[in-house]
Coordinates of C-alpha atoms and ligand atoms in Angstrom, one line a residue:
X1 CA 127.5 122.5 100.0
X2 CA 124.1 124.1 100.6
X3 CA 122.6 123.5 104.0
X4 CA 120.1 120.7 103.9
X5 CA 116.5 122.1 104.1
X6 CA 113.9 120.5 106.4
X7 CA 112.2 117.3 104.9
X8 CA 109.1 118.3 103.0
X9 CA 107.4 115.6 101.0
X10 CA 104.8 116.7 98.5
X11 CA 101.1 116.2 99.4
X12 CA 100.0 113.0 97.7
X13 CA 96.9 110.9 97.7
X14 CA 98.2 107.3 97.4
X15 CA 95.6 105.3 95.5
X16 CA 97.9 102.6 94.2
X17 CA 98.2 99.0 95.5
X18 CA 100.3 100.0 98.4
X19 CA 101.9 101.8 100.2
X20 CA 99.0 104.1 101.0
X21 CA 98.6 107.4 102.8
X22 CA 98.8 106.6 106.5
X23 CA 96.0 107.5 109.0
X24 CA 96.9 110.8 110.7
X25 CA 96.6 109.1 114.0
X26 CA 99.3 106.6 113.0
X27 CA 101.7 109.4 111.9
X28 CA 101.2 111.2 115.2
X29 CA 101.9 108.1 117.1
X30 CA 105.2 107.7 115.3
X31 CA 106.3 111.0 116.5
X32 CA 105.6 110.1 120.1
X33 CA 108.8 110.2 122.4
X34 CA 111.0 107.2 122.6
X35 CA 111.4 105.1 125.8
X36 CA 113.9 102.4 126.7
X37 CA 113.6 98.9 125.5
X38 CA 112.6 97.6 128.9
X39 CA 110.8 100.6 130.2
X40 CA 107.5 99.6 131.6
X41 CA 105.7 101.7 129.1
X42 CA 107.5 99.9 126.3
X43 CA 106.9 96.3 127.6
X44 CA 103.3 97.5 128.3
X45 CA 102.9 98.7 124.7
X46 CA 104.3 95.4 123.4
X47 CA 101.7 93.5 125.4
X48 CA 99.1 95.7 124.1
X49 CA 100.2 95.2 120.5
X50 CA 99.9 91.4 121.1
X51 CA 96.4 91.8 122.5
X52 CA 95.2 94.1 119.7
X53 CA 96.5 92.0 116.9
X54 CA 94.8 88.8 118.3
X55 CA 91.6 90.7 117.6
X56 CA 92.8 91.9 114.2
X57 CA 93.7 88.3 113.2
X58 CA 90.7 86.8 114.9
X59 CA 92.7 84.4 116.9
X60 CA 93.5 83.3 120.5
X61 CA 97.0 82.4 119.5
X62 CA 99.3 83.3 122.4
X63 CA 102.1 83.8 119.9
X64 CA 100.9 87.0 118.1
X65 CA 103.3 89.9 117.8
X66 CA 105.2 91.9 115.1
X67 CA 108.4 91.4 113.3
X68 CA 110.6 94.4 112.7
X69 CA 110.9 94.9 109.0
X70 CA 108.6 95.1 105.9
X71 CA 106.0 92.5 105.2
X72 CA 108.8 90.4 103.5
X73 CA 110.5 90.1 107.0
X74 CA 107.4 88.4 108.4
X75 CA 107.3 86.0 105.4
X76 CA 111.0 85.2 105.8
X77 CA 110.7 84.7 109.6
X78 CA 107.7 82.4 109.2
X79 CA 109.2 80.2 106.4
X80 CA 112.8 80.1 107.6
X81 CA 111.6 79.0 111.1
X82 CA 108.9 76.5 109.9
X83 CA 110.8 74.9 107.1
X84 CA 113.5 72.4 108.0
X85 CA 116.1 71.9 105.2
X86 CA 114.8 69.2 102.9
X87 CA 111.2 69.6 103.9
X88 CA 108.7 69.5 101.1
X89 CA 106.7 72.8 100.6
X90 CA 103.7 73.4 98.5
X91 CA 103.0 76.8 97.0
X92 CA 100.0 77.5 94.9
X93 CA 100.8 80.5 92.7
X94 CA 98.2 82.9 91.3
X95 CA 100.3 86.1 91.0
X96 CA 103.7 87.6 91.8
X97 CA 103.6 87.0 95.5
X98 CA 103.2 83.4 95.2
X99 CA 106.5 83.2 93.3
X100 CA 108.0 85.2 96.3
X101 CA 106.8 82.6 98.7
X102 CA 108.3 79.9 96.6
X103 CA 111.6 81.8 96.4
X104 CA 111.9 82.4 100.0
X105 CA 110.9 78.7 100.9
X106 CA 113.7 77.6 98.4
X107 CA 116.2 79.8 100.3
X108 CA 115.1 78.1 103.5
X109 CA 116.1 74.9 101.7
X110 CA 112.7 73.4 101.1
X111 CA 112.0 71.1 98.3
X112 CA 109.4 73.4 96.8
X113 CA 106.5 72.3 94.5
X114 CA 104.3 75.0 92.9
X115 CA 100.9 74.7 91.2
X116 CA 99.8 77.6 89.2
X117 CA 96.7 79.2 87.6
X118 CA 96.4 81.9 85.1
X119 CA 96.8 85.5 86.4
X120 CA 93.3 86.9 87.2
X121 CA 92.0 83.6 88.7
X122 CA 92.1 82.0 92.2
X123 CA 93.3 78.5 92.9
X124 CA 90.4 75.8 93.2
X125 CA 90.4 74.1 96.6
X126 CA 90.2 70.7 94.7
X127 CA 93.5 71.6 92.9
X128 CA 95.2 72.3 96.2
X129 CA 93.9 69.1 97.8
X130 CA 95.1 67.0 94.8
X131 CA 98.5 68.6 95.0
X132 CA 98.8 67.9 98.8
X133 CA 97.9 64.3 98.2
X134 CA 100.5 64.1 95.4
X135 CA 103.3 66.1 97.0
X136 CA 102.8 65.3 100.7
X137 CA 104.2 68.6 101.9
X138 CA 104.9 69.5 105.4
X139 CA 103.9 73.1 104.7
X140 CA 101.5 74.8 102.5
X141 CA 102.3 78.5 101.8
X142 CA 99.6 80.5 100.2
X143 CA 98.9 84.2 99.6
X144 CA 95.5 85.4 100.4
X145 CA 95.3 88.7 98.4
X146 CA 97.8 89.1 95.6
X147 CA 98.0 92.8 94.7
X148 CA 99.7 91.8 91.4
X149 CA 96.4 90.4 90.1
X150 CA 93.9 91.8 92.7
X151 CA 92.6 88.3 93.4
X152 CA 91.5 87.2 96.9
X153 CA 92.1 83.5 97.4
X154 CA 89.3 81.8 99.4
X155 CA 90.9 80.3 102.6
X156 CA 88.0 79.0 104.6
X157 CA 88.2 75.4 103.4
X158 CA 92.1 75.2 103.2
X159 CA 92.7 74.8 107.0
X160 CA 90.6 71.7 107.2
X161 CA 92.6 70.2 104.3
X162 CA 95.9 71.0 106.3
X163 CA 94.4 69.3 109.3
X164 CA 93.2 66.2 107.4
X165 CA 96.6 65.7 105.7
X166 CA 98.9 66.9 108.4
X167 CA 100.2 70.0 106.7
X168 CA 101.1 73.2 108.3
X169 CA 99.2 76.1 106.7
X170 CA 100.9 79.5 106.3
X171 CA 99.3 82.5 104.7
X172 CA 100.7 85.9 103.5
X173 CA 97.8 88.3 104.2
X174 CA 99.8 91.4 103.7
X175 CA 97.5 93.0 101.0
X176 CA 94.3 91.7 102.4
X177 CA 94.3 91.9 106.3
X178 CA 92.0 94.6 107.6
X179 CA 90.1 95.1 104.3
X180 CA 88.8 91.7 103.8
X181 CA 87.6 88.8 105.9
X182 CA 90.4 87.0 107.8
X183 CA 89.6 84.4 110.4
X184 CA 92.9 82.9 111.6
X185 CA 91.3 80.4 114.1
X186 CA 88.2 79.5 112.3
X187 CA 90.1 78.9 109.1
X188 CA 92.7 76.8 110.7
X189 CA 95.8 78.9 110.0
X190 CA 99.1 77.8 111.6
X191 CA 100.9 81.0 110.6
X192 CA 100.1 84.2 109.0
X193 CA 101.9 87.4 108.4
X194 CA 101.1 90.9 107.1
X195 CA 102.3 94.4 106.8
X196 CA 101.0 97.8 107.7
X197 CA 101.2 99.6 104.4
X198 CA 98.0 98.2 102.8
X199 CA 94.6 98.0 104.5
X200 CA 96.0 98.6 108.1
X201 CA 96.8 102.1 107.0
X202 CA 100.3 102.6 108.3
X203 CA 103.8 102.8 106.8
X204 CA 105.8 99.8 105.7
X205 CA 108.3 98.5 108.3
X206 CA 106.4 96.3 110.8
X207 CA 105.1 92.9 110.0
X208 CA 102.2 91.5 112.3
X209 CA 102.5 87.7 112.7
X210 CA 100.4 85.0 114.5
X211 CA 101.5 81.4 115.1
X212 CA 99.2 78.4 116.2
X213 CA 100.4 76.2 119.0
X214 CA 101.3 73.5 116.4
X215 CA 103.6 76.0 114.6
X216 CA 105.2 77.0 117.9
X217 CA 105.8 73.3 118.6
X218 CA 107.6 72.9 115.4
X219 CA 109.8 75.9 116.2
X220 CA 110.4 74.7 119.8
X221 CA 111.4 71.2 118.7
X222 CA 113.9 72.6 116.3
X223 CA 115.5 74.6 119.1
X224 CA 115.7 71.3 121.1
X225 CA 117.3 69.6 118.3
X226 CA 119.7 72.5 117.8
X227 CA 120.6 72.4 121.5
X228 CA 121.4 68.7 121.2
X229 CA 123.6 69.2 118.1
X230 CA 125.6 71.9 119.8
X231 CA 126.1 69.7 122.9
X232 CA 127.3 66.9 120.7
X233 CA 129.7 69.3 119.1
X234 CA 128.5 68.4 115.5
X235 CA 127.3 71.8 114.1
X236 CA 127.8 70.7 110.5
X237 CA 124.7 68.4 110.7
X238 CA 122.7 71.5 111.5
X239 CA 118.9 71.7 111.6
X240 CA 119.4 75.3 112.9
X241 CA 117.2 78.0 111.8
X242 CA 119.5 79.8 109.4
X243 CA 119.0 83.2 110.5
X244 CA 119.4 84.9 113.9
X245 CA 117.2 87.9 113.1
X246 CA 114.3 85.9 111.9
X247 CA 114.6 83.0 114.4
X248 CA 111.0 82.9 115.7
X249 CA 112.0 80.8 118.7
X250 CA 114.3 83.6 119.9
X251 CA 111.8 86.3 119.0
X252 CA 109.0 84.5 121.0
X253 CA 111.4 84.5 124.0
X254 CA 112.0 88.2 123.5
X255 CA 108.2 89.0 123.4
X256 CA 107.4 86.4 126.1
X257 CA 107.5 86.9 129.9
X258 CA 111.3 86.1 130.1
X259 CA 112.0 89.0 127.7
X260 CA 115.3 87.4 126.6
X261 CA 117.2 90.1 124.7
X262 CA 117.2 89.7 121.0
X263 CA 116.9 92.7 118.7
X264 CA 116.0 96.2 120.0
X265 CA 112.3 96.4 119.2
X266 CA 111.8 99.3 116.7
X267 CA 110.0 101.6 119.0
X268 CA 108.4 104.1 116.5
X269 CA 107.3 101.2 114.2
X270 CA 105.8 99.6 117.3
X271 CA 103.8 102.8 118.1
X272 CA 102.7 102.7 114.4
X273 CA 101.6 99.0 114.5
X274 CA 99.8 99.7 117.8
X275 CA 97.9 102.7 116.4
X276 CA 97.0 100.9 113.1
X277 CA 95.3 98.2 115.2
X278 CA 93.7 100.7 117.5
X279 CA 92.2 102.6 114.7
X280 CA 90.8 99.5 113.2
X281 CA 89.4 98.1 116.4
X282 CA 87.9 101.5 117.5
X283 CA 86.0 101.7 114.3
X284 CA 85.2 98.0 114.5
X285 CA 86.7 95.2 112.5
X286 CA 83.6 94.3 110.6
X287 CA 82.9 98.1 109.9
X288 CA 86.4 98.6 108.5
X289 CA 86.0 95.6 106.2
X290 CA 82.5 97.0 105.1
X291 CA 84.1 100.4 104.5
X292 CA 86.7 98.7 102.2
X293 CA 84.0 96.7 100.5
X294 CA 82.0 99.9 99.8
X295 CA 84.9 102.0 98.7
X296 CA 86.0 99.1 96.4
X297 CA 82.5 98.6 95.0
X298 CA 82.4 102.4 94.3
X299 CA 85.8 102.4 92.6
X300 CA 84.8 99.4 90.5
X301 CA 81.5 101.0 89.5
X302 CA 83.3 104.3 88.8
X303 CA 86.0 102.9 86.4
X304 CA 83.3 101.0 84.5
X305 CA 81.3 104.2 84.5
X306 CA 84.2 105.7 82.7
X307 CA 83.9 103.0 80.1
X308 CA 86.9 101.0 81.3
X309 CA 87.3 97.3 81.5
X310 CA 88.4 95.6 84.7
X311 CA 90.8 92.8 84.6
X312 CA 90.4 89.3 86.3
X313 CA 87.6 87.3 87.9
X314 CA 85.8 90.2 89.7
X315 CA 83.8 87.8 91.9
X316 CA 87.1 87.0 93.6
X317 CA 88.6 90.6 93.6
X318 CA 90.0 91.9 96.9
X319 CA 87.8 94.7 98.2
X320 CA 90.8 97.1 98.3
X321 CA 92.3 97.1 94.8
X322 CA 91.1 97.0 91.2
X323 CA 93.1 96.3 88.0
X324 CA 91.9 98.4 85.1
X325 CA 92.8 97.6 81.6
X326 CA 94.5 100.5 79.9
X327 CA 92.3 101.5 76.9
X328 CA 93.7 101.6 73.4
X329 CA 94.9 105.2 72.6
X330 CA 95.9 105.9 76.1
X331 CA 99.6 105.9 76.9
X332 CA 99.6 104.2 80.3
X333 CA 102.7 105.7 81.9
X334 CA 102.1 109.2 80.7
X335 CA 98.6 109.0 82.1
X336 CA 99.9 107.8 85.5
X337 CA 102.4 110.6 85.3
X338 CA 99.6 113.2 84.7
X339 CA 97.6 111.9 87.6
X340 CA 100.7 112.4 89.9
X341 CA 101.9 115.6 88.5
X342 CA 98.6 117.4 87.8
X343 CA 96.5 116.0 90.6
X344 CA 98.9 114.7 93.2
X345 CA 97.3 111.3 92.9
X346 CA 99.4 108.1 92.7
X347 CA 97.9 105.0 91.0
X348 CA 99.8 101.8 90.3
X349 CA 101.6 100.2 87.3
X350 CA 101.8 96.4 87.0
X351 CA 104.2 93.5 86.9
X352 CA 104.9 90.5 84.8
X353 CA 102.2 89.5 82.3
X354 CA 100.2 92.5 83.2
X355 CA 103.0 95.1 82.6
X356 CA 101.8 97.9 80.5
X357 CA 98.3 96.3 80.3
X358 CA 96.6 97.5 83.5
X359 CA 96.7 100.2 86.1
X360 CA 96.0 99.2 89.7
X361 CA 93.9 101.5 91.8
X362 CA 93.7 101.0 95.5
X363 CA 91.2 102.1 98.1
X364 CA 92.8 101.1 101.4
X365 CA 93.1 102.1 105.0
X366 CA 92.7 105.8 105.4
X367 CA 92.0 106.2 101.7
X368 CA 89.1 103.8 101.7
X369 CA 87.0 107.0 101.8
X370 CA 84.3 108.4 99.6
X371 CA 86.1 111.7 98.9
X372 CA 89.3 109.9 97.9
X373 CA 87.3 107.6 95.6
X374 CA 85.5 110.5 93.9
X375 CA 88.5 112.7 93.6
X376 CA 90.5 109.9 92.0
X377 CA 87.6 109.1 89.4
X378 CA 87.3 112.9 88.6
X379 CA 91.0 113.3 88.0
X380 CA 91.1 110.0 85.9
X381 CA 88.3 111.3 83.8
X382 CA 90.2 114.5 83.0
X383 CA 93.4 112.6 82.2
X384 CA 91.5 110.1 80.0
X385 CA 89.7 112.7 78.0
X386 CA 93.0 114.2 76.6
X387 CA 93.3 110.8 74.7
X388 CA 89.9 109.3 74.2
X389 CA 86.2 110.2 74.5
X390 CA 84.8 109.3 78.1
X391 CA 81.3 109.7 79.4
X392 CA 81.2 113.0 81.2
X393 CA 80.9 112.5 84.9
X394 CA 80.4 108.8 84.3
X395 CA 82.9 107.7 86.9
X396 CA 81.9 110.0 89.7
X397 CA 78.1 109.4 89.1
X398 CA 78.4 105.6 89.1
X399 CA 80.5 105.8 92.4
X400 CA 78.0 108.1 94.0
X401 CA 75.3 105.7 93.0
X402 CA 76.9 102.9 95.0
X403 CA 77.4 105.2 98.0
X404 CA 73.7 106.3 97.8
X405 CA 72.3 102.8 97.6
X406 CA 74.4 101.8 100.7
X407 CA 73.2 105.0 102.7
Ligands
PLP501 C1 102.5 94.3 99.2 C2 102.7 92.9 99.4 C3 103.9 92.5 100.1 C4 104.9 93.5 100.4 O1 106.1 93.2 101.1 P1 107.0 94.3 101.6 O2 108.1 93.6 102.1 O3 106.3 95.0 102.7 O4 107.3 95.2 100.5 C5 104.0 91.1 100.4 N1 103.1 90.3 100.1 C6 101.9 90.7 99.4 C7 100.8 89.6 99.3 C8 101.7 92.0 99.1 O5 100.6 92.4 98.5

């Protein structure tokens, strides 16, 4: 066997719907030396992560930390811990990730009710309230930004509905957090989770989570019931949280002052999560969101400037991703391949009803940048013109105009 050579990934500009190219600062943090699990530096870093993410989420929630695992780990931890077997859950679906929430809630043995709108739309608040009144759920699980359709579900009125009807409100903000407004406390969230590999500008593998006192009380009361069941020796009747790894009660005790041993916190991922939040907060939360909005507006204008049509209700588009209809006469997969092989630029394909119909182009985190936007548009023009006529320079010019107006 030949000796393995050092790892040497190709240079890529990741302009898809995630994962994206990480901030250099985040990559540097990940190569920092490891320390022990209870080293004062490590426990200090964990405390710092909690504090930083309270600001990222705009919350005062004591229980704000990260779950080790990709975004889906955060989703699973939240749903498995908050849903008791037999609870009714309501999941409004407006894209692929709504189906994922429904599936994970079902695995947590919820009786899941879904309401759906067509891809490319968001769910009207009145439709959600009507379903809450009809279904009487204990939990409402809703995606904020669904990258499969690029839509950004308005959340500002949903928390009040939850409060009014006594429903816990959980949100998957993986695709949107850091690049779009998110106000955990002001919007009345009980639980929210995310990942690093979208607007937060890190690698996948750590899932920020925040829990309201009401959510923590649900988790704590389950732990008390569980202790009672164990004492009575009737474990068959169990209301237990059906996962050790994702038992938020245990994870809270691990992050809390007692530091009860649970898993070994993933040190390098903790460093990454720390640095993602530090980059965001040193630039300023509002400034980072504005930078995403600007890059997204420029990319939107740019693809239109190339004569392309954008999918979905653009008024509700996330700042950080756009779905572009693949024009007649252009082979979608071959064009994506040319972007990657000739220019080192990755753009995204699509799922479900949009498969083969749109490309998804992201501008997130480190890559929510003028040069990244312009380079992508210039490359896309070259790739398109092999197949169809395109306005020369139309993409770059339109994007530059957006930057000029904002300057
Ligand atoms: C990208 C994305 C995820 C990804 O989950 P992973 O486990 O990190 O792959 C989850 N939810 C939403 C809404 C996403 O956009």
